[in-house]
Amino acid sequence: AMPEPPHVVVSGSNLGQNLGIPIASEVSGTVGDAVTANRLGIPAIALSNGLGSNPQYGTAANVAVVWITFFRDSYIDGTAAATTLNVNIPTCPTGRLRGVKFLPLGYASRVTAYTLNSGTIGNGTLQPTVATQNPVATPNCTSTLANPTNDIEAFNNGFATVTGLDPDLNS
């Protein structure tokens, strides 16, 4: 319906964070819209706010404005790479937003090690050690964690997160 494609697509901000590898199989409409634009060669930003009683929609909008302003010229002249950014702003029940982190997607659960329960290696029973992170936890915006390693950990510790997404959601 548009005479020309847009220079950039901003989807959201919606209520409910979109964190970690689970978004690859259960994509929200917000992330799905941005990924679809990206597949069509249009840079896109998906904005999501954490669950809670006072979502920070203004903060999400400000993040988008700062990003778009910074890359404005490359969006207009078409030199911006067709990327999808997944931006999540926590809703802090106490404390306040602790900053913005650019991080990869985290895993809700993953095997980190194995312990030999019986027998021998190659002919025994192994017990996996599973590390879990809750992608829908209430963030702790008074946390002192300084260096989170992925979007789930950062968000759960009060940071807004920015993650680049592959348009096929496979890396």
Short mmCIF file of N, CA and C in Angstrom, two decimals:
data_model
loop_
_atom_site.label_atom_id
_atom_site.label_comp_id
_atom_site.label_asym_id
_atom_site.label_seq_id
_atom_site.Cartn_x
_atom_site.Cartn_y
_atom_site.Cartn_z
N ALA A 1 0.82 -1.20 0.00
CA ALA A 1 0.00 0.00 0.00
C ALA A 1 0.86 1.26 0.00
N MET A 2 2.15 1.12 0.27
CA MET A 2 3.03 2.28 0.31
C MET A 2 3.67 2.46 -1.07
N PRO A 3 3.81 3.69 -1.53
CA PRO A 3 4.43 3.90 -2.85
C PRO A 3 5.90 3.48 -2.88
N GLU A 4 6.60 3.58 -1.75
CA GLU A 4 7.99 3.15 -1.64
C GLU A 4 8.15 2.40 -0.32
N PRO A 5 9.09 1.47 -0.25
CA PRO A 5 9.30 0.78 1.02
C PRO A 5 9.85 1.77 2.07
N PRO A 6 9.58 1.52 3.33
CA PRO A 6 10.11 2.41 4.37
C PRO A 6 11.63 2.26 4.50
N HIS A 7 12.25 3.25 5.07
CA HIS A 7 13.69 3.21 5.30
C HIS A 7 14.03 2.31 6.49
N VAL A 8 13.13 2.24 7.45
CA VAL A 8 13.32 1.43 8.66
C VAL A 8 11.93 1.12 9.21
N VAL A 9 11.79 -0.05 9.84
CA VAL A 9 10.54 -0.43 10.48
C VAL A 9 10.78 -0.50 11.98
N VAL A 10 9.88 0.13 12.75
CA VAL A 10 9.90 0.01 14.21
C VAL A 10 8.61 -0.66 14.61
N SER A 11 8.74 -1.81 15.26
CA SER A 11 7.59 -2.59 15.69
C SER A 11 7.50 -2.55 17.21
N GLY A 12 6.34 -2.22 17.73
CA GLY A 12 6.16 -2.13 19.19
C GLY A 12 6.09 -0.66 19.57
N SER A 13 6.10 -0.44 20.78
CA SER A 13 6.50 -1.31 21.86
C SER A 13 5.30 -2.08 22.41
N ASN A 14 5.54 -3.34 22.69
CA ASN A 14 4.49 -4.18 23.24
C ASN A 14 4.76 -4.46 24.71
N LEU A 15 3.78 -5.01 25.39
CA LEU A 15 3.93 -5.42 26.79
C LEU A 15 4.30 -6.90 26.80
N GLY A 16 5.43 -7.19 27.37
CA GLY A 16 5.92 -8.56 27.46
C GLY A 16 7.25 -8.69 26.75
N GLN A 17 8.27 -9.02 27.51
CA GLN A 17 9.62 -9.13 26.97
C GLN A 17 9.75 -10.31 26.00
N ASN A 18 10.68 -10.18 25.08
CA ASN A 18 10.99 -11.21 24.09
C ASN A 18 12.48 -11.51 24.20
N LEU A 19 12.80 -12.48 25.04
CA LEU A 19 14.18 -12.76 25.40
C LEU A 19 14.60 -14.17 25.05
N GLY A 20 15.88 -14.33 24.78
CA GLY A 20 16.49 -15.64 24.67
C GLY A 20 16.12 -16.42 23.44
N ILE A 21 16.74 -17.59 23.36
CA ILE A 21 16.53 -18.50 22.25
C ILE A 21 15.06 -18.88 22.07
N PRO A 22 14.21 -18.90 23.13
CA PRO A 22 12.80 -19.26 22.90
C PRO A 22 12.11 -18.40 21.84
N ILE A 23 12.57 -17.18 21.58
CA ILE A 23 11.88 -16.37 20.57
C ILE A 23 12.00 -16.98 19.18
N ALA A 24 13.00 -17.86 18.99
CA ALA A 24 13.17 -18.51 17.69
C ALA A 24 12.01 -19.45 17.37
N SER A 25 11.39 -20.01 18.40
CA SER A 25 10.28 -20.94 18.14
C SER A 25 8.92 -20.35 18.49
N GLU A 26 8.89 -19.33 19.31
CA GLU A 26 7.62 -18.72 19.73
C GLU A 26 7.71 -17.22 19.52
N VAL A 27 7.73 -16.81 18.28
CA VAL A 27 7.95 -15.40 17.95
C VAL A 27 6.70 -14.58 18.26
N SER A 28 6.93 -13.46 18.92
CA SER A 28 5.83 -12.53 19.17
C SER A 28 5.51 -11.79 17.87
N GLY A 29 4.38 -11.15 17.84
CA GLY A 29 4.03 -10.33 16.68
C GLY A 29 5.03 -9.20 16.49
N THR A 30 5.50 -8.64 17.60
CA THR A 30 6.46 -7.53 17.53
C THR A 30 7.75 -7.97 16.85
N VAL A 31 8.32 -9.08 17.32
CA VAL A 31 9.56 -9.58 16.72
C VAL A 31 9.27 -10.10 15.31
N GLY A 32 8.15 -10.77 15.13
CA GLY A 32 7.78 -11.29 13.81
C GLY A 32 7.67 -10.20 12.76
N ASP A 33 7.08 -9.05 13.13
CA ASP A 33 6.98 -7.92 12.20
C ASP A 33 8.37 -7.42 11.80
N ALA A 34 9.25 -7.27 12.79
CA ALA A 34 10.59 -6.77 12.51
C ALA A 34 11.38 -7.76 11.65
N VAL A 35 11.27 -9.03 11.96
CA VAL A 35 11.97 -10.05 11.18
C VAL A 35 11.45 -10.09 9.75
N THR A 36 10.15 -9.95 9.58
CA THR A 36 9.57 -9.93 8.24
C THR A 36 10.11 -8.76 7.43
N ALA A 37 10.18 -7.59 8.04
CA ALA A 37 10.76 -6.43 7.35
C ALA A 37 12.21 -6.73 6.96
N ASN A 38 12.95 -7.32 7.88
CA ASN A 38 14.35 -7.65 7.63
C ASN A 38 14.48 -8.62 6.46
N ARG A 39 13.60 -9.60 6.39
CA ARG A 39 13.64 -10.56 5.27
C ARG A 39 13.37 -9.86 3.94
N LEU A 40 12.68 -8.74 3.98
CA LEU A 40 12.39 -7.96 2.77
C LEU A 40 13.48 -6.93 2.49
N GLY A 41 14.57 -6.98 3.29
CA GLY A 41 15.68 -6.07 3.08
C GLY A 41 15.57 -4.73 3.76
N ILE A 42 14.64 -4.61 4.72
CA ILE A 42 14.43 -3.34 5.42
C ILE A 42 14.95 -3.48 6.85
N PRO A 43 15.83 -2.58 7.30
CA PRO A 43 16.28 -2.62 8.69
C PRO A 43 15.08 -2.47 9.63
N ALA A 44 15.13 -3.14 10.78
CA ALA A 44 13.98 -3.12 11.67
C ALA A 44 14.39 -3.19 13.13
N ILE A 45 13.54 -2.64 13.98
CA ILE A 45 13.73 -2.67 15.43
C ILE A 45 12.44 -3.18 16.05
N ALA A 46 12.56 -4.21 16.90
CA ALA A 46 11.42 -4.73 17.69
C ALA A 46 11.60 -4.22 19.11
N LEU A 47 10.61 -3.50 19.62
CA LEU A 47 10.67 -2.94 20.97
C LEU A 47 9.67 -3.66 21.87
N SER A 48 10.14 -4.11 23.03
CA SER A 48 9.27 -4.79 23.98
C SER A 48 9.56 -4.29 25.39
N ASN A 49 8.49 -4.20 26.17
CA ASN A 49 8.60 -3.79 27.57
C ASN A 49 8.31 -4.98 28.47
N GLY A 50 9.01 -5.04 29.59
CA GLY A 50 8.81 -6.12 30.54
C GLY A 50 7.43 -6.08 31.17
N LEU A 51 6.98 -7.25 31.56
CA LEU A 51 5.70 -7.36 32.26
C LEU A 51 5.78 -6.61 33.58
N GLY A 52 4.69 -6.07 34.02
CA GLY A 52 4.65 -5.34 35.29
C GLY A 52 3.62 -4.24 35.24
N SER A 53 3.50 -3.53 36.35
CA SER A 53 2.42 -2.54 36.45
C SER A 53 2.77 -1.18 35.87
N ASN A 54 4.03 -0.87 35.66
CA ASN A 54 4.41 0.42 35.09
C ASN A 54 5.41 0.26 33.95
N PRO A 55 4.99 -0.30 32.81
CA PRO A 55 5.93 -0.48 31.71
C PRO A 55 6.52 0.85 31.26
N GLN A 56 7.79 0.81 30.88
CA GLN A 56 8.52 2.02 30.51
C GLN A 56 8.46 2.25 29.00
N TYR A 57 7.25 2.53 28.49
CA TYR A 57 7.09 2.73 27.06
C TYR A 57 7.91 3.92 26.56
N GLY A 58 8.00 4.97 27.35
CA GLY A 58 8.78 6.14 26.96
C GLY A 58 10.26 5.82 26.81
N THR A 59 10.76 4.96 27.69
CA THR A 59 12.17 4.56 27.60
C THR A 59 12.40 3.77 26.32
N ALA A 60 11.49 2.86 26.00
CA ALA A 60 11.62 2.08 24.75
C ALA A 60 11.60 3.03 23.55
N ALA A 61 10.71 3.99 23.56
CA ALA A 61 10.64 4.95 22.45
C ALA A 61 11.93 5.76 22.35
N ASN A 62 12.49 6.16 23.49
CA ASN A 62 13.74 6.92 23.48
C ASN A 62 14.90 6.11 22.92
N VAL A 63 14.97 4.81 23.26
CA VAL A 63 16.01 3.96 22.71
C VAL A 63 15.89 3.93 21.18
N ALA A 64 14.67 3.78 20.68
CA ALA A 64 14.46 3.76 19.23
C ALA A 64 14.85 5.08 18.59
N VAL A 65 14.48 6.18 19.21
CA VAL A 65 14.81 7.51 18.66
C VAL A 65 16.32 7.71 18.60
N VAL A 66 17.02 7.35 19.67
CA VAL A 66 18.48 7.50 19.69
C VAL A 66 19.11 6.66 18.59
N TRP A 67 18.66 5.41 18.45
CA TRP A 67 19.23 4.52 17.43
C TRP A 67 18.96 5.05 16.03
N ILE A 68 17.71 5.41 15.77
CA ILE A 68 17.33 5.89 14.44
C ILE A 68 18.04 7.21 14.10
N THR A 69 18.17 8.09 15.09
CA THR A 69 18.86 9.36 14.87
C THR A 69 20.33 9.11 14.51
N PHE A 70 20.96 8.18 15.24
CA PHE A 70 22.37 7.88 14.99
C PHE A 70 22.59 7.32 13.59
N PHE A 71 21.68 6.45 13.13
CA PHE A 71 21.83 5.80 11.83
C PHE A 71 20.96 6.43 10.74
N ARG A 72 20.39 7.59 11.00
CA ARG A 72 19.44 8.22 10.09
C ARG A 72 19.96 8.31 8.66
N ASP A 73 21.16 8.85 8.49
CA ASP A 73 21.69 9.04 7.14
C ASP A 73 21.82 7.72 6.38
N SER A 74 22.30 6.68 7.06
CA SER A 74 22.46 5.39 6.37
C SER A 74 21.10 4.74 6.09
N TYR A 75 20.09 5.02 6.92
CA TYR A 75 18.75 4.52 6.60
C TYR A 75 18.22 5.22 5.35
N ILE A 76 18.39 6.52 5.29
CA ILE A 76 17.85 7.29 4.17
C ILE A 76 18.56 6.98 2.86
N ASP A 77 19.91 6.87 2.89
CA ASP A 77 20.61 6.61 1.63
C ASP A 77 20.68 5.13 1.27
N GLY A 78 20.12 4.27 2.11
CA GLY A 78 20.05 2.85 1.80
C GLY A 78 21.31 2.05 2.08
N THR A 79 22.28 2.67 2.77
CA THR A 79 23.52 1.94 3.06
C THR A 79 23.47 1.17 4.38
N ALA A 80 22.41 1.35 5.15
CA ALA A 80 22.29 0.60 6.41
C ALA A 80 22.06 -0.87 6.11
N ALA A 81 22.74 -1.71 6.83
CA ALA A 81 22.54 -3.15 6.65
C ALA A 81 21.13 -3.51 7.09
N ALA A 82 20.53 -4.45 6.40
CA ALA A 82 19.19 -4.91 6.79
C ALA A 82 19.34 -5.81 8.01
N THR A 83 19.23 -5.20 9.17
CA THR A 83 19.37 -5.92 10.43
C THR A 83 18.06 -5.87 11.20
N THR A 84 17.93 -6.79 12.15
CA THR A 84 16.81 -6.75 13.09
C THR A 84 17.39 -6.61 14.48
N LEU A 85 16.97 -5.58 15.17
CA LEU A 85 17.36 -5.40 16.56
C LEU A 85 16.19 -5.78 17.45
N ASN A 86 16.46 -6.57 18.46
CA ASN A 86 15.46 -6.94 19.45
C ASN A 86 15.80 -6.18 20.73
N VAL A 87 14.96 -5.21 21.10
CA VAL A 87 15.20 -4.34 22.24
C VAL A 87 14.16 -4.65 23.32
N ASN A 88 14.64 -4.89 24.55
CA ASN A 88 13.76 -5.20 25.68
C ASN A 88 14.07 -4.27 26.84
N ILE A 89 13.03 -3.62 27.35
CA ILE A 89 13.16 -2.67 28.45
C ILE A 89 12.47 -3.28 29.68
N PRO A 90 13.22 -3.51 30.77
CA PRO A 90 12.58 -4.10 31.95
C PRO A 90 11.63 -3.12 32.63
N THR A 91 10.61 -3.67 33.25
CA THR A 91 9.72 -2.90 34.12
C THR A 91 10.21 -3.16 35.54
N CYS A 92 10.77 -2.14 36.16
CA CYS A 92 11.42 -2.30 37.46
C CYS A 92 10.43 -2.10 38.60
N PRO A 93 10.17 -3.16 39.41
CA PRO A 93 9.28 -2.98 40.55
C PRO A 93 9.93 -2.14 41.65
N THR A 94 11.27 -2.20 41.76
CA THR A 94 12.04 -1.35 42.66
C THR A 94 13.30 -0.96 41.90
N GLY A 95 13.94 0.09 42.36
CA GLY A 95 15.14 0.55 41.66
C GLY A 95 14.76 1.19 40.34
N ARG A 96 15.74 1.25 39.45
CA ARG A 96 15.49 1.83 38.13
C ARG A 96 16.37 1.17 37.09
N LEU A 97 16.10 1.45 35.84
CA LEU A 97 16.86 0.89 34.73
C LEU A 97 18.34 1.15 34.96
N ARG A 98 19.17 0.11 34.81
CA ARG A 98 20.59 0.18 35.13
C ARG A 98 21.48 0.49 33.92
N GLY A 99 20.92 0.64 32.76
CA GLY A 99 21.70 0.91 31.56
C GLY A 99 21.24 0.03 30.42
N VAL A 100 22.00 0.05 29.35
CA VAL A 100 21.68 -0.74 28.15
C VAL A 100 22.86 -1.66 27.86
N LYS A 101 22.56 -2.92 27.56
CA LYS A 101 23.60 -3.89 27.21
C LYS A 101 23.33 -4.48 25.83
N PHE A 102 24.36 -4.55 25.00
CA PHE A 102 24.30 -5.19 23.70
C PHE A 102 24.85 -6.60 23.88
N LEU A 103 23.97 -7.61 23.83
CA LEU A 103 24.35 -8.98 24.17
C LEU A 103 23.69 -9.99 23.25
N PRO A 104 24.23 -11.22 23.20
CA PRO A 104 23.57 -12.28 22.44
C PRO A 104 22.36 -12.83 23.18
N LEU A 105 21.55 -13.59 22.45
CA LEU A 105 20.42 -14.27 23.07
C LEU A 105 20.92 -15.30 24.07
N GLY A 106 20.17 -15.45 25.16
CA GLY A 106 20.50 -16.46 26.16
C GLY A 106 19.64 -17.69 25.99
N TYR A 107 19.98 -18.73 26.71
CA TYR A 107 19.22 -19.98 26.72
C TYR A 107 18.38 -20.04 27.98
N ALA A 108 17.11 -20.42 27.85
CA ALA A 108 16.28 -20.62 29.03
C ALA A 108 16.82 -21.80 29.83
N SER A 109 17.29 -22.82 29.14
CA SER A 109 17.96 -23.94 29.81
C SER A 109 18.95 -24.57 28.83
N ARG A 110 20.04 -25.05 29.39
CA ARG A 110 21.04 -25.72 28.56
C ARG A 110 21.90 -26.62 29.44
N VAL A 111 22.42 -27.65 28.85
CA VAL A 111 23.28 -28.59 29.55
C VAL A 111 24.68 -27.97 29.60
N THR A 112 25.25 -27.89 30.82
CA THR A 112 26.57 -27.29 30.98
C THR A 112 27.65 -28.32 31.32
N ALA A 113 27.25 -29.51 31.78
CA ALA A 113 28.23 -30.54 32.14
C ALA A 113 27.51 -31.87 32.32
N TYR A 114 28.31 -32.93 32.45
CA TYR A 114 27.78 -34.26 32.75
C TYR A 114 28.58 -34.85 33.90
N THR A 115 27.88 -35.58 34.77
CA THR A 115 28.52 -36.29 35.87
C THR A 115 28.30 -37.77 35.67
N LEU A 116 29.37 -38.55 35.81
CA LEU A 116 29.27 -40.00 35.68
C LEU A 116 28.60 -40.55 36.94
N ASN A 117 27.40 -41.14 36.77
CA ASN A 117 26.65 -41.69 37.91
C ASN A 117 27.04 -43.13 38.22
N SER A 118 27.27 -43.91 37.19
CA SER A 118 27.64 -45.32 37.41
C SER A 118 28.38 -45.83 36.18
N GLY A 119 29.13 -46.88 36.37
CA GLY A 119 29.87 -47.48 35.25
C GLY A 119 31.10 -46.66 34.91
N THR A 120 31.48 -46.72 33.66
CA THR A 120 32.67 -46.01 33.19
C THR A 120 32.29 -45.16 31.98
N ILE A 121 33.16 -44.24 31.66
CA ILE A 121 32.93 -43.42 30.48
C ILE A 121 32.85 -44.36 29.27
N GLY A 122 31.84 -44.20 28.49
CA GLY A 122 31.63 -45.06 27.33
C GLY A 122 30.72 -46.25 27.63
N ASN A 123 30.57 -46.57 28.91
CA ASN A 123 29.69 -47.69 29.30
C ASN A 123 29.12 -47.39 30.69
N GLY A 124 28.46 -46.26 30.80
CA GLY A 124 27.92 -45.88 32.10
C GLY A 124 26.72 -44.98 31.95
N THR A 125 26.28 -44.46 33.07
CA THR A 125 25.14 -43.56 33.11
C THR A 125 25.64 -42.17 33.48
N LEU A 126 25.29 -41.21 32.65
CA LEU A 126 25.68 -39.83 32.90
C LEU A 126 24.47 -39.00 33.31
N GLN A 127 24.69 -38.08 34.24
CA GLN A 127 23.65 -37.16 34.70
C GLN A 127 24.00 -35.76 34.20
N PRO A 128 23.12 -35.15 33.42
CA PRO A 128 23.43 -33.80 32.94
C PRO A 128 23.24 -32.76 34.04
N THR A 129 24.06 -31.72 34.00
CA THR A 129 23.86 -30.54 34.83
C THR A 129 23.21 -29.50 33.92
N VAL A 130 22.05 -29.02 34.32
CA VAL A 130 21.29 -28.09 33.49
C VAL A 130 21.25 -26.72 34.16
N ALA A 131 21.72 -25.71 33.44
CA ALA A 131 21.63 -24.32 33.90
C ALA A 131 20.35 -23.72 33.33
N THR A 132 19.60 -23.02 34.16
CA THR A 132 18.35 -22.42 33.70
C THR A 132 18.34 -20.92 33.98
N GLN A 133 17.63 -20.20 33.14
CA GLN A 133 17.36 -18.78 33.30
C GLN A 133 15.90 -18.57 32.94
N ASN A 134 15.21 -17.76 33.70
CA ASN A 134 13.79 -17.54 33.46
C ASN A 134 13.60 -16.30 32.58
N PRO A 135 13.15 -16.47 31.33
CA PRO A 135 12.98 -15.31 30.45
C PRO A 135 11.75 -14.47 30.77
N VAL A 136 10.96 -14.86 31.76
CA VAL A 136 9.80 -14.04 32.16
C VAL A 136 9.86 -13.69 33.64
N ALA A 137 11.04 -13.72 34.23
CA ALA A 137 11.21 -13.37 35.64
C ALA A 137 10.99 -11.87 35.85
N THR A 138 10.66 -11.50 37.07
CA THR A 138 10.59 -10.09 37.44
C THR A 138 12.02 -9.58 37.60
N PRO A 139 12.40 -8.51 36.90
CA PRO A 139 13.78 -8.05 36.97
C PRO A 139 14.14 -7.48 38.34
N ASN A 140 15.39 -7.66 38.70
CA ASN A 140 15.94 -7.09 39.93
C ASN A 140 16.76 -5.87 39.53
N CYS A 141 16.12 -4.71 39.55
CA CYS A 141 16.78 -3.48 39.10
C CYS A 141 17.66 -2.86 40.18
N THR A 142 17.81 -3.54 41.32
CA THR A 142 18.75 -3.11 42.35
C THR A 142 19.94 -4.08 42.41
N SER A 143 20.04 -4.97 41.46
CA SER A 143 21.12 -5.94 41.39
C SER A 143 22.46 -5.22 41.27
N THR A 144 23.52 -5.91 41.66
CA THR A 144 24.86 -5.36 41.49
C THR A 144 25.65 -6.10 40.41
N LEU A 145 25.03 -7.04 39.72
CA LEU A 145 25.71 -7.75 38.64
C LEU A 145 26.15 -6.74 37.58
N ALA A 146 27.43 -6.73 37.27
CA ALA A 146 27.96 -5.72 36.34
C ALA A 146 28.12 -6.22 34.91
N ASN A 147 28.40 -7.50 34.73
CA ASN A 147 28.73 -8.00 33.40
C ASN A 147 27.90 -9.22 33.01
N PRO A 148 26.63 -9.02 32.72
CA PRO A 148 25.82 -10.15 32.28
C PRO A 148 26.34 -10.68 30.95
N THR A 149 26.05 -11.94 30.66
CA THR A 149 26.60 -12.56 29.45
C THR A 149 25.59 -12.74 28.33
N ASN A 150 24.29 -12.55 28.62
CA ASN A 150 23.27 -12.73 27.58
C ASN A 150 22.07 -11.86 27.91
N ASP A 151 21.12 -11.81 27.00
CA ASP A 151 19.97 -10.91 27.16
C ASP A 151 19.10 -11.27 28.36
N ILE A 152 18.90 -12.55 28.64
CA ILE A 152 18.05 -12.94 29.76
C ILE A 152 18.68 -12.49 31.08
N GLU A 153 19.96 -12.79 31.24
CA GLU A 153 20.66 -12.43 32.48
C GLU A 153 20.68 -10.91 32.67
N ALA A 154 20.95 -10.17 31.61
CA ALA A 154 20.98 -8.70 31.70
C ALA A 154 19.61 -8.14 32.08
N PHE A 155 18.58 -8.58 31.37
CA PHE A 155 17.23 -8.09 31.62
C PHE A 155 16.81 -8.41 33.06
N ASN A 156 17.08 -9.64 33.50
CA ASN A 156 16.69 -10.05 34.85
C ASN A 156 17.45 -9.29 35.93
N ASN A 157 18.53 -8.61 35.54
CA ASN A 157 19.30 -7.81 36.48
C ASN A 157 19.18 -6.31 36.21
N GLY A 158 18.09 -5.91 35.56
CA GLY A 158 17.72 -4.51 35.44
C GLY A 158 18.26 -3.74 34.26
N PHE A 159 18.87 -4.42 33.29
CA PHE A 159 19.39 -3.73 32.11
C PHE A 159 18.42 -3.86 30.94
N ALA A 160 18.32 -2.79 30.15
CA ALA A 160 17.67 -2.91 28.84
C ALA A 160 18.62 -3.70 27.96
N THR A 161 18.08 -4.50 27.06
CA THR A 161 18.93 -5.32 26.21
C THR A 161 18.69 -5.01 24.74
N VAL A 162 19.76 -5.10 23.96
CA VAL A 162 19.69 -4.95 22.50
C VAL A 162 20.42 -6.14 21.92
N THR A 163 19.71 -6.90 21.09
CA THR A 163 20.29 -8.11 20.48
C THR A 163 20.00 -8.09 19.00
N GLY A 164 21.01 -8.36 18.20
CA GLY A 164 20.81 -8.50 16.77
C GLY A 164 20.24 -9.87 16.46
N LEU A 165 19.25 -9.93 15.59
CA LEU A 165 18.62 -11.19 15.22
C LEU A 165 18.87 -11.50 13.76
N ASP A 166 19.18 -12.74 13.50
CA ASP A 166 19.28 -13.28 12.15
C ASP A 166 17.84 -13.32 11.62
N PRO A 167 17.58 -12.92 10.37
CA PRO A 167 16.19 -12.93 9.88
C PRO A 167 15.56 -14.32 9.85
N ASP A 168 16.38 -15.36 9.85
CA ASP A 168 15.84 -16.72 9.88
C ASP A 168 15.76 -17.24 11.31
N LEU A 169 16.16 -16.42 12.29
CA LEU A 169 16.14 -16.77 13.71
C LEU A 169 16.86 -18.08 14.00
N ASN A 170 17.99 -18.29 13.31
CA ASN A 170 18.71 -19.54 13.53
C ASN A 170 20.13 -19.32 14.01
N SER A 171 20.51 -18.08 14.31
CA SER A 171 21.85 -17.86 14.87
C SER A 171 21.85 -16.60 15.72
#
